[in-house]
């Protein structure tokens, strides 16, 4: 099995959905720069993502939608009819210069990841994880559904069982739509209840293919550890997957402005560590995450976990300078820990009885 590889691209650098959009921040470039400042991304471990051609995306996406997306990028505008029909040019999914090329590159990274793990291996594609994209519509900041495209490629390569685990604060509605009723894909999603897109109810099982766990505000590391040990790992192990795809969105962290959850990035690394050994093929993507400092630190520490790095207690000056150089249109500013370390302090707490009951209810389906 080859060493873990990191897939990235220069397309993310300086690409903005708009000055005040939640994705006006640097994410993947900050992770690349931090990993390099720490000496964690030597030559040969970094691969440049190809850009997926429209034909590679039509297993899930409608050709007319893809054509409209490319046309919107080329023209820099959309008509009212296109906005209404395809969800392009909205506040959530605005027109911007790389609106096709950027998500197509994320999907290309997923396709490359699938090919790289054909004989076994670990691949990190932090630009991926765009789990809200719908067949004929942009949704939730997502224009192309990279997890669906990647999993479809794994299945086309001959794999018979793929487990998809999603720890983003928002439910991956597009992925569930794609694989509802499938016997080849098992989906586990842990997300904030009553949070957009307000899908993924505890009772929603997508024809038996999905295990959905909505969690309450303030969901903490202690509760996540329970969910990991008593739900996620047993459900994945029972499926005996040939590949595991972890959508590792960073918006469940305390500092994130688009959720009210309270995890530290220790929970993300714990998920990576626990899931890695359950299949010979392991793909990890990014996802949500809208605080530039918490996202950069979380996803860099995920790469450190995947690639077996020793994390320093205090970041070297070059890494600290990178974190201090990040900008955010919001008024919030980072505390000292967000600028000098990668690991968060544990954010532990009580385990709510309602969460225990919900975990037991889902685990009983195994």
GROMACS .gro file of C-alpha atoms in nm:
model
  366
    1UNK     CA    1   0.000   0.000   0.000
    2UNK     CA    2   0.141   0.338  -0.101
    3UNK     CA    3   0.192   0.627   0.142
    4UNK     CA    4  -0.101   0.869   0.194
    5UNK     CA    5  -0.127   1.145  -0.063
    6UNK     CA    6  -0.272   1.495  -0.056
    7UNK     CA    7  -0.468   1.628  -0.355
    8UNK     CA    8  -0.484   2.003  -0.408
    9UNK     CA    9  -0.487   2.273  -0.674
   10UNK     CA   10  -0.402   2.637  -0.728
   11UNK     CA   11  -0.762   2.699  -0.840
   12UNK     CA   12  -0.862   2.742  -0.475
   13UNK     CA   13  -0.607   3.016  -0.413
   14UNK     CA   14  -0.778   3.353  -0.423
   15UNK     CA   15  -1.106   3.207  -0.550
   16UNK     CA   16  -1.400   3.379  -0.380
   17UNK     CA   17  -1.774   3.329  -0.387
   18UNK     CA   18  -1.805   3.697  -0.295
   19UNK     CA   19  -1.662   3.928  -0.028
   20UNK     CA   20  -1.936   3.863   0.230
   21UNK     CA   21  -2.014   3.502   0.138
   22UNK     CA   22  -1.919   3.241   0.403
   23UNK     CA   23  -1.677   3.097   0.147
   24UNK     CA   24  -1.490   3.422   0.105
   25UNK     CA   25  -1.210   3.270   0.315
   26UNK     CA   26  -0.898   3.075   0.221
   27UNK     CA   27  -0.933   2.709   0.319
   28UNK     CA   28  -0.746   2.458   0.103
   29UNK     CA   29  -0.458   2.701   0.031
   30UNK     CA   30  -0.418   2.764   0.404
   31UNK     CA   31  -0.400   2.389   0.468
   32UNK     CA   32  -0.141   2.342   0.193
   33UNK     CA   33   0.068   2.631   0.322
   34UNK     CA   34   0.052   2.516   0.684
   35UNK     CA   35   0.140   2.157   0.593
   36UNK     CA   36   0.438   2.279   0.392
   37UNK     CA   37   0.551   2.514   0.670
   38UNK     CA   38   0.550   2.213   0.903
   39UNK     CA   39   0.741   1.995   0.656
   40UNK     CA   40   0.447   1.762   0.617
   41UNK     CA   41   0.401   1.784   0.241
   42UNK     CA   42   0.720   1.668   0.068
   43UNK     CA   43   0.756   1.617  -0.305
   44UNK     CA   44   0.568   1.308  -0.411
   45UNK     CA   45   0.299   1.330  -0.143
   46UNK     CA   46   0.118   1.619  -0.314
   47UNK     CA   47  -0.080   1.560  -0.633
   48UNK     CA   48  -0.236   1.830  -0.847
   49UNK     CA   49  -0.605   1.769  -0.900
   50UNK     CA   50  -0.726   1.734  -1.257
   51UNK     CA   51  -1.042   1.916  -1.361
   52UNK     CA   52  -1.331   1.680  -1.426
   53UNK     CA   53  -1.484   1.714  -1.769
   54UNK     CA   54  -1.863   1.744  -1.789
   55UNK     CA   55  -1.895   1.390  -1.928
   56UNK     CA   56  -1.736   1.256  -1.608
   57UNK     CA   57  -2.007   1.423  -1.400
   58UNK     CA   58  -2.315   1.306  -1.587
   59UNK     CA   59  -2.348   0.987  -1.384
   60UNK     CA   60  -2.521   1.212  -1.131
   61UNK     CA   61  -2.558   1.559  -1.281
   62UNK     CA   62  -2.792   1.652  -1.563
   63UNK     CA   63  -2.606   1.758  -1.881
   64UNK     CA   64  -2.829   2.063  -1.922
   65UNK     CA   65  -2.742   2.178  -1.571
   66UNK     CA   66  -2.369   2.134  -1.634
   67UNK     CA   67  -2.401   2.331  -1.958
   68UNK     CA   68  -2.581   2.611  -1.772
   69UNK     CA   69  -2.309   2.612  -1.506
   70UNK     CA   70  -2.033   2.643  -1.766
   71UNK     CA   71  -2.225   2.912  -1.953
   72UNK     CA   72  -2.274   3.112  -1.632
   73UNK     CA   73  -1.900   3.101  -1.566
   74UNK     CA   74  -1.817   3.210  -1.922
   75UNK     CA   75  -2.070   3.493  -1.928
   76UNK     CA   76  -2.036   3.605  -1.566
   77UNK     CA   77  -2.411   3.632  -1.525
   78UNK     CA   78  -2.735   3.437  -1.540
   79UNK     CA   79  -3.088   3.513  -1.647
   80UNK     CA   80  -3.377   3.502  -1.404
   81UNK     CA   81  -3.493   3.183  -1.572
   82UNK     CA   82  -3.157   3.011  -1.518
   83UNK     CA   83  -3.150   3.128  -1.156
   84UNK     CA   84  -3.494   2.986  -1.095
   85UNK     CA   85  -3.434   2.658  -1.281
   86UNK     CA   86  -3.079   2.570  -1.171
   87UNK     CA   87  -3.018   2.762  -0.847
   88UNK     CA   88  -2.731   2.958  -1.002
   89UNK     CA   89  -2.673   3.323  -0.920
   90UNK     CA   90  -2.838   3.305  -0.578
   91UNK     CA   91  -2.703   3.434  -0.247
   92UNK     CA   92  -2.587   3.083  -0.155
   93UNK     CA   93  -2.460   2.985  -0.498
   94UNK     CA   94  -2.352   3.308  -0.665
   95UNK     CA   95  -2.192   3.370  -1.001
   96UNK     CA   96  -1.814   3.397  -0.960
   97UNK     CA   97  -1.517   3.356  -1.195
   98UNK     CA   98  -1.437   2.990  -1.116
   99UNK     CA   99  -1.791   2.866  -1.052
  100UNK     CA  100  -1.752   2.564  -1.283
  101UNK     CA  101  -1.376   2.512  -1.281
  102UNK     CA  102  -1.340   2.512  -0.902
  103UNK     CA  103  -1.607   2.247  -0.821
  104UNK     CA  104  -1.505   2.047  -1.130
  105UNK     CA  105  -1.151   2.044  -0.992
  106UNK     CA  106  -1.277   1.923  -0.653
  107UNK     CA  107  -1.464   1.644  -0.833
  108UNK     CA  108  -1.157   1.569  -1.042
  109UNK     CA  109  -0.966   1.531  -0.716
  110UNK     CA  110  -1.225   1.280  -0.601
  111UNK     CA  111  -1.196   1.083  -0.924
  112UNK     CA  112  -0.818   1.081  -0.888
  113UNK     CA  113  -0.856   0.970  -0.526
  114UNK     CA  114  -1.070   0.675  -0.634
  115UNK     CA  115  -0.809   0.569  -0.887
  116UNK     CA  116  -0.525   0.608  -0.636
  117UNK     CA  117  -0.691   0.372  -0.388
  118UNK     CA  118  -0.778   0.108  -0.647
  119UNK     CA  119  -0.524  -0.133  -0.496
  120UNK     CA  120  -0.558   0.013  -0.146
  121UNK     CA  121  -0.438   0.333   0.012
  122UNK     CA  122  -0.523   0.663   0.178
  123UNK     CA  123  -0.601   0.989  -0.005
  124UNK     CA  124  -0.689   1.332   0.128
  125UNK     CA  125  -0.889   1.569  -0.094
  126UNK     CA  126  -0.974   1.868   0.128
  127UNK     CA  127  -1.130   2.060  -0.161
  128UNK     CA  128  -1.401   1.794  -0.189
  129UNK     CA  129  -1.694   1.710   0.035
  130UNK     CA  130  -1.950   1.923  -0.153
  131UNK     CA  131  -2.239   1.707  -0.037
  132UNK     CA  132  -2.539   1.932  -0.111
  133UNK     CA  133  -2.509   1.943  -0.491
  134UNK     CA  134  -2.823   1.809  -0.659
  135UNK     CA  135  -2.854   1.643  -1.001
  136UNK     CA  136  -2.992   1.951  -1.175
  137UNK     CA  137  -2.940   2.228  -0.925
  138UNK     CA  138  -2.674   2.406  -0.718
  139UNK     CA  139  -2.749   2.403  -0.348
  140UNK     CA  140  -2.587   2.494  -0.019
  141UNK     CA  141  -2.266   2.643  -0.168
  142UNK     CA  142  -2.225   2.323  -0.375
  143UNK     CA  143  -2.235   2.324  -0.754
  144UNK     CA  144  -2.107   1.969  -0.814
  145UNK     CA  145  -2.150   1.680  -0.572
  146UNK     CA  146  -1.795   1.549  -0.533
  147UNK     CA  147  -1.873   1.268  -0.284
  148UNK     CA  148  -2.136   1.121  -0.516
  149UNK     CA  149  -1.906   1.141  -0.819
  150UNK     CA  150  -1.622   0.978  -0.623
  151UNK     CA  151  -1.834   0.698  -0.481
  152UNK     CA  152  -1.983   0.630  -0.823
  153UNK     CA  153  -1.631   0.589  -0.960
  154UNK     CA  154  -1.540   0.347  -0.680
  155UNK     CA  155  -1.846   0.138  -0.764
  156UNK     CA  156  -1.770   0.151  -1.136
  157UNK     CA  157  -1.422   0.017  -1.057
  158UNK     CA  158  -1.587  -0.300  -0.925
  159UNK     CA  159  -1.622  -0.232  -0.554
  160UNK     CA  160  -1.940  -0.374  -0.406
  161UNK     CA  161  -1.959  -0.192  -0.070
  162UNK     CA  162  -1.866   0.169   0.010
  163UNK     CA  163  -1.932   0.329   0.349
  164UNK     CA  164  -1.989   0.705   0.354
  165UNK     CA  165  -1.947   0.878   0.691
  166UNK     CA  166  -2.039   1.247   0.715
  167UNK     CA  167  -1.953   1.452   1.027
  168UNK     CA  168  -2.032   1.791   0.874
  169UNK     CA  169  -2.272   2.007   1.079
  170UNK     CA  170  -2.516   1.992   0.785
  171UNK     CA  171  -2.685   1.681   0.650
  172UNK     CA  172  -2.551   1.556   0.317
  173UNK     CA  173  -2.884   1.559   0.136
  174UNK     CA  174  -2.737   1.526  -0.212
  175UNK     CA  175  -2.544   1.211  -0.124
  176UNK     CA  176  -2.847   1.053   0.038
  177UNK     CA  177  -3.057   1.133  -0.267
  178UNK     CA  178  -2.801   0.967  -0.495
  179UNK     CA  179  -2.777   0.639  -0.304
  180UNK     CA  180  -3.119   0.599  -0.143
  181UNK     CA  181  -3.217   0.233  -0.146
  182UNK     CA  182  -2.870   0.117  -0.247
  183UNK     CA  183  -2.732  -0.209  -0.112
  184UNK     CA  184  -2.380  -0.105  -0.218
  185UNK     CA  185  -2.351   0.224  -0.027
  186UNK     CA  186  -2.413   0.269   0.345
  187UNK     CA  187  -2.442   0.629   0.465
  188UNK     CA  188  -2.393   0.751   0.823
  189UNK     CA  189  -2.451   1.120   0.892
  190UNK     CA  190  -2.411   1.310   1.221
  191UNK     CA  191  -2.545   1.664   1.186
  192UNK     CA  192  -2.714   1.942   1.382
  193UNK     CA  193  -3.089   1.901   1.420
  194UNK     CA  194  -3.313   2.173   1.277
  195UNK     CA  195  -3.021   2.308   1.076
  196UNK     CA  196  -3.041   2.370   0.700
  197UNK     CA  197  -3.123   2.172   0.479
  198UNK     CA  198  -3.346   2.022   0.752
  199UNK     CA  199  -3.325   1.674   0.605
  200UNK     CA  200  -3.176   1.363   0.763
  201UNK     CA  201  -3.429   1.307   1.038
  202UNK     CA  202  -3.369   1.022   1.278
  203UNK     CA  203  -3.654   0.833   1.113
  204UNK     CA  204  -3.520   0.888   0.759
  205UNK     CA  205  -3.337   0.574   0.648
  206UNK     CA  206  -3.325   0.628   0.268
  207UNK     CA  207  -3.470   0.287   0.201
  208UNK     CA  208  -3.238   0.124   0.453
  209UNK     CA  209  -2.919   0.278   0.315
  210UNK     CA  210  -2.882   0.564   0.566
  211UNK     CA  211  -2.829   0.606   0.938
  212UNK     CA  212  -2.911   0.966   1.028
  213UNK     CA  213  -2.830   1.113   1.369
  214UNK     CA  214  -2.943   1.472   1.423
  215UNK     CA  215  -2.774   1.610   1.736
  216UNK     CA  216  -2.863   1.903   1.959
  217UNK     CA  217  -2.689   2.235   2.004
  218UNK     CA  218  -2.373   2.216   2.209
  219UNK     CA  219  -2.285   1.865   2.087
  220UNK     CA  220  -1.949   1.805   2.256
  221UNK     CA  221  -1.642   1.581   2.233
  222UNK     CA  222  -1.771   1.339   2.497
  223UNK     CA  223  -2.092   1.294   2.303
  224UNK     CA  224  -1.902   1.254   1.976
  225UNK     CA  225  -1.687   0.980   2.133
  226UNK     CA  226  -2.004   0.793   2.228
  227UNK     CA  227  -2.146   0.830   1.878
  228UNK     CA  228  -1.820   0.715   1.722
  229UNK     CA  229  -1.782   0.406   1.939
  230UNK     CA  230  -2.144   0.299   1.965
  231UNK     CA  231  -2.287   0.397   1.629
  232UNK     CA  232  -2.043   0.496   1.353
  233UNK     CA  233  -1.787   0.220   1.401
  234UNK     CA  234  -2.038  -0.066   1.455
  235UNK     CA  235  -2.244   0.042   1.153
  236UNK     CA  236  -1.936   0.061   0.931
  237UNK     CA  237  -1.787  -0.265   1.061
  238UNK     CA  238  -2.118  -0.447   1.007
  239UNK     CA  239  -2.113  -0.339   0.642
  240UNK     CA  240  -1.755  -0.465   0.589
  241UNK     CA  241  -1.682  -0.195   0.331
  242UNK     CA  242  -1.419  -0.222   0.062
  243UNK     CA  243  -1.376   0.156   0.083
  244UNK     CA  244  -1.460   0.423   0.339
  245UNK     CA  245  -1.524   0.784   0.243
  246UNK     CA  246  -1.512   1.031   0.535
  247UNK     CA  247  -1.661   1.375   0.473
  248UNK     CA  248  -1.471   1.573   0.735
  249UNK     CA  249  -1.649   1.908   0.738
  250UNK     CA  250  -1.510   2.149   0.998
  251UNK     CA  251  -1.829   2.342   1.066
  252UNK     CA  252  -1.918   2.138   1.376
  253UNK     CA  253  -1.635   2.314   1.562
  254UNK     CA  254  -1.722   2.562   1.837
  255UNK     CA  255  -1.587   2.863   1.646
  256UNK     CA  256  -1.789   2.807   1.330
  257UNK     CA  257  -2.051   3.073   1.253
  258UNK     CA  258  -2.290   2.841   1.064
  259UNK     CA  259  -2.364   2.588   1.338
  260UNK     CA  260  -2.420   2.577   1.711
  261UNK     CA  261  -2.221   2.262   1.783
  262UNK     CA  262  -1.924   2.251   2.020
  263UNK     CA  263  -1.666   2.001   1.898
  264UNK     CA  264  -1.291   2.039   1.911
  265UNK     CA  265  -1.077   1.920   1.623
  266UNK     CA  266  -0.975   1.627   1.843
  267UNK     CA  267  -1.305   1.466   1.742
  268UNK     CA  268  -1.219   1.492   1.374
  269UNK     CA  269  -0.882   1.329   1.425
  270UNK     CA  270  -1.043   1.058   1.637
  271UNK     CA  271  -1.281   0.979   1.352
  272UNK     CA  272  -0.994   0.962   1.104
  273UNK     CA  273  -0.792   0.737   1.335
  274UNK     CA  274  -1.081   0.501   1.407
  275UNK     CA  275  -1.213   0.466   1.052
  276UNK     CA  276  -0.881   0.427   0.878
  277UNK     CA  277  -0.838   0.063   0.977
  278UNK     CA  278  -1.185  -0.051   0.874
  279UNK     CA  279  -1.114  -0.075   0.503
  280UNK     CA  280  -0.814  -0.112   0.271
  281UNK     CA  281  -0.924   0.206   0.093
  282UNK     CA  282  -0.977   0.534   0.275
  283UNK     CA  283  -1.068   0.869   0.120
  284UNK     CA  284  -1.104   1.180   0.334
  285UNK     CA  285  -1.251   1.505   0.205
  286UNK     CA  286  -1.320   1.848   0.343
  287UNK     CA  287  -1.668   1.995   0.350
  288UNK     CA  288  -1.820   2.280   0.546
  289UNK     CA  289  -1.617   2.515   0.761
  290UNK     CA  290  -1.642   2.892   0.767
  291UNK     CA  291  -1.398   3.021   1.028
  292UNK     CA  292  -1.061   3.052   0.851
  293UNK     CA  293  -0.850   2.968   1.156
  294UNK     CA  294  -1.048   2.670   1.284
  295UNK     CA  295  -1.077   2.520   0.933
  296UNK     CA  296  -0.707   2.559   0.852
  297UNK     CA  297  -0.601   2.407   1.184
  298UNK     CA  298  -0.853   2.122   1.172
  299UNK     CA  299  -0.783   2.011   0.816
  300UNK     CA  300  -0.407   2.044   0.860
  301UNK     CA  301  -0.424   1.830   1.173
  302UNK     CA  302  -0.632   1.574   0.980
  303UNK     CA  303  -0.351   1.552   0.724
  304UNK     CA  304  -0.104   1.516   1.010
  305UNK     CA  305  -0.308   1.223   1.142
  306UNK     CA  306  -0.332   1.059   0.801
  307UNK     CA  307   0.037   1.101   0.723
  308UNK     CA  308   0.170   1.003   1.068
  309UNK     CA  309   0.315   1.335   1.177
  310UNK     CA  310   0.426   1.443   1.522
  311UNK     CA  311   0.234   1.760   1.601
  312UNK     CA  312   0.437   2.023   1.789
  313UNK     CA  313   0.285   2.172   2.105
  314UNK     CA  314   0.367   2.517   1.969
  315UNK     CA  315   0.372   2.591   1.599
  316UNK     CA  316   0.698   2.719   1.447
  317UNK     CA  317   0.711   3.091   1.359
  318UNK     CA  318   0.643   3.037   0.988
  319UNK     CA  319   0.322   2.845   1.062
  320UNK     CA  320   0.208   3.103   1.316
  321UNK     CA  321   0.270   3.379   1.061
  322UNK     CA  322   0.048   3.199   0.811
  323UNK     CA  323  -0.236   3.179   1.061
  324UNK     CA  324  -0.196   3.545   1.156
  325UNK     CA  325  -0.212   3.636   0.789
  326UNK     CA  326  -0.558   3.486   0.734
  327UNK     CA  327  -0.840   3.735   0.688
  328UNK     CA  328  -1.213   3.723   0.756
  329UNK     CA  329  -1.488   3.963   0.659
  330UNK     CA  330  -1.658   3.900   0.994
  331UNK     CA  331  -1.567   4.093   1.306
  332UNK     CA  332  -1.455   3.790   1.507
  333UNK     CA  333  -1.083   3.748   1.566
  334UNK     CA  334  -0.888   3.443   1.685
  335UNK     CA  335  -0.766   3.382   2.037
  336UNK     CA  336  -0.402   3.289   2.101
  337UNK     CA  337  -0.461   2.914   2.074
  338UNK     CA  338  -0.598   2.950   1.720
  339UNK     CA  339  -0.273   3.116   1.617
  340UNK     CA  340  -0.010   2.909   1.797
  341UNK     CA  341  -0.128   2.546   1.807
  342UNK     CA  342  -0.306   2.293   1.588
  343UNK     CA  343  -0.478   2.088   1.854
  344UNK     CA  344  -0.777   2.230   2.036
  345UNK     CA  345  -0.822   2.181   2.408
  346UNK     CA  346  -1.080   1.903   2.464
  347UNK     CA  347  -1.438   2.025   2.474
  348UNK     CA  348  -1.597   1.764   2.694
  349UNK     CA  349  -1.932   1.761   2.870
  350UNK     CA  350  -2.236   1.564   2.970
  351UNK     CA  351  -2.392   1.305   2.741
  352UNK     CA  352  -2.760   1.381   2.701
  353UNK     CA  353  -3.009   1.101   2.760
  354UNK     CA  354  -3.185   1.186   2.434
  355UNK     CA  355  -2.861   1.131   2.243
  356UNK     CA  356  -2.804   0.793   2.411
  357UNK     CA  357  -3.155   0.687   2.319
  358UNK     CA  358  -3.117   0.796   1.958
  359UNK     CA  359  -2.784   0.614   1.924
  360UNK     CA  360  -2.935   0.296   2.068
  361UNK     CA  361  -3.231   0.321   1.833
  362UNK     CA  362  -3.010   0.348   1.525
  363UNK     CA  363  -2.760   0.085   1.642
  364UNK     CA  364  -3.047  -0.159   1.686
  365UNK     CA  365  -3.094  -0.158   1.309
  366UNK     CA  366  -2.765  -0.341   1.256
   0.00000   0.00000   0.00000
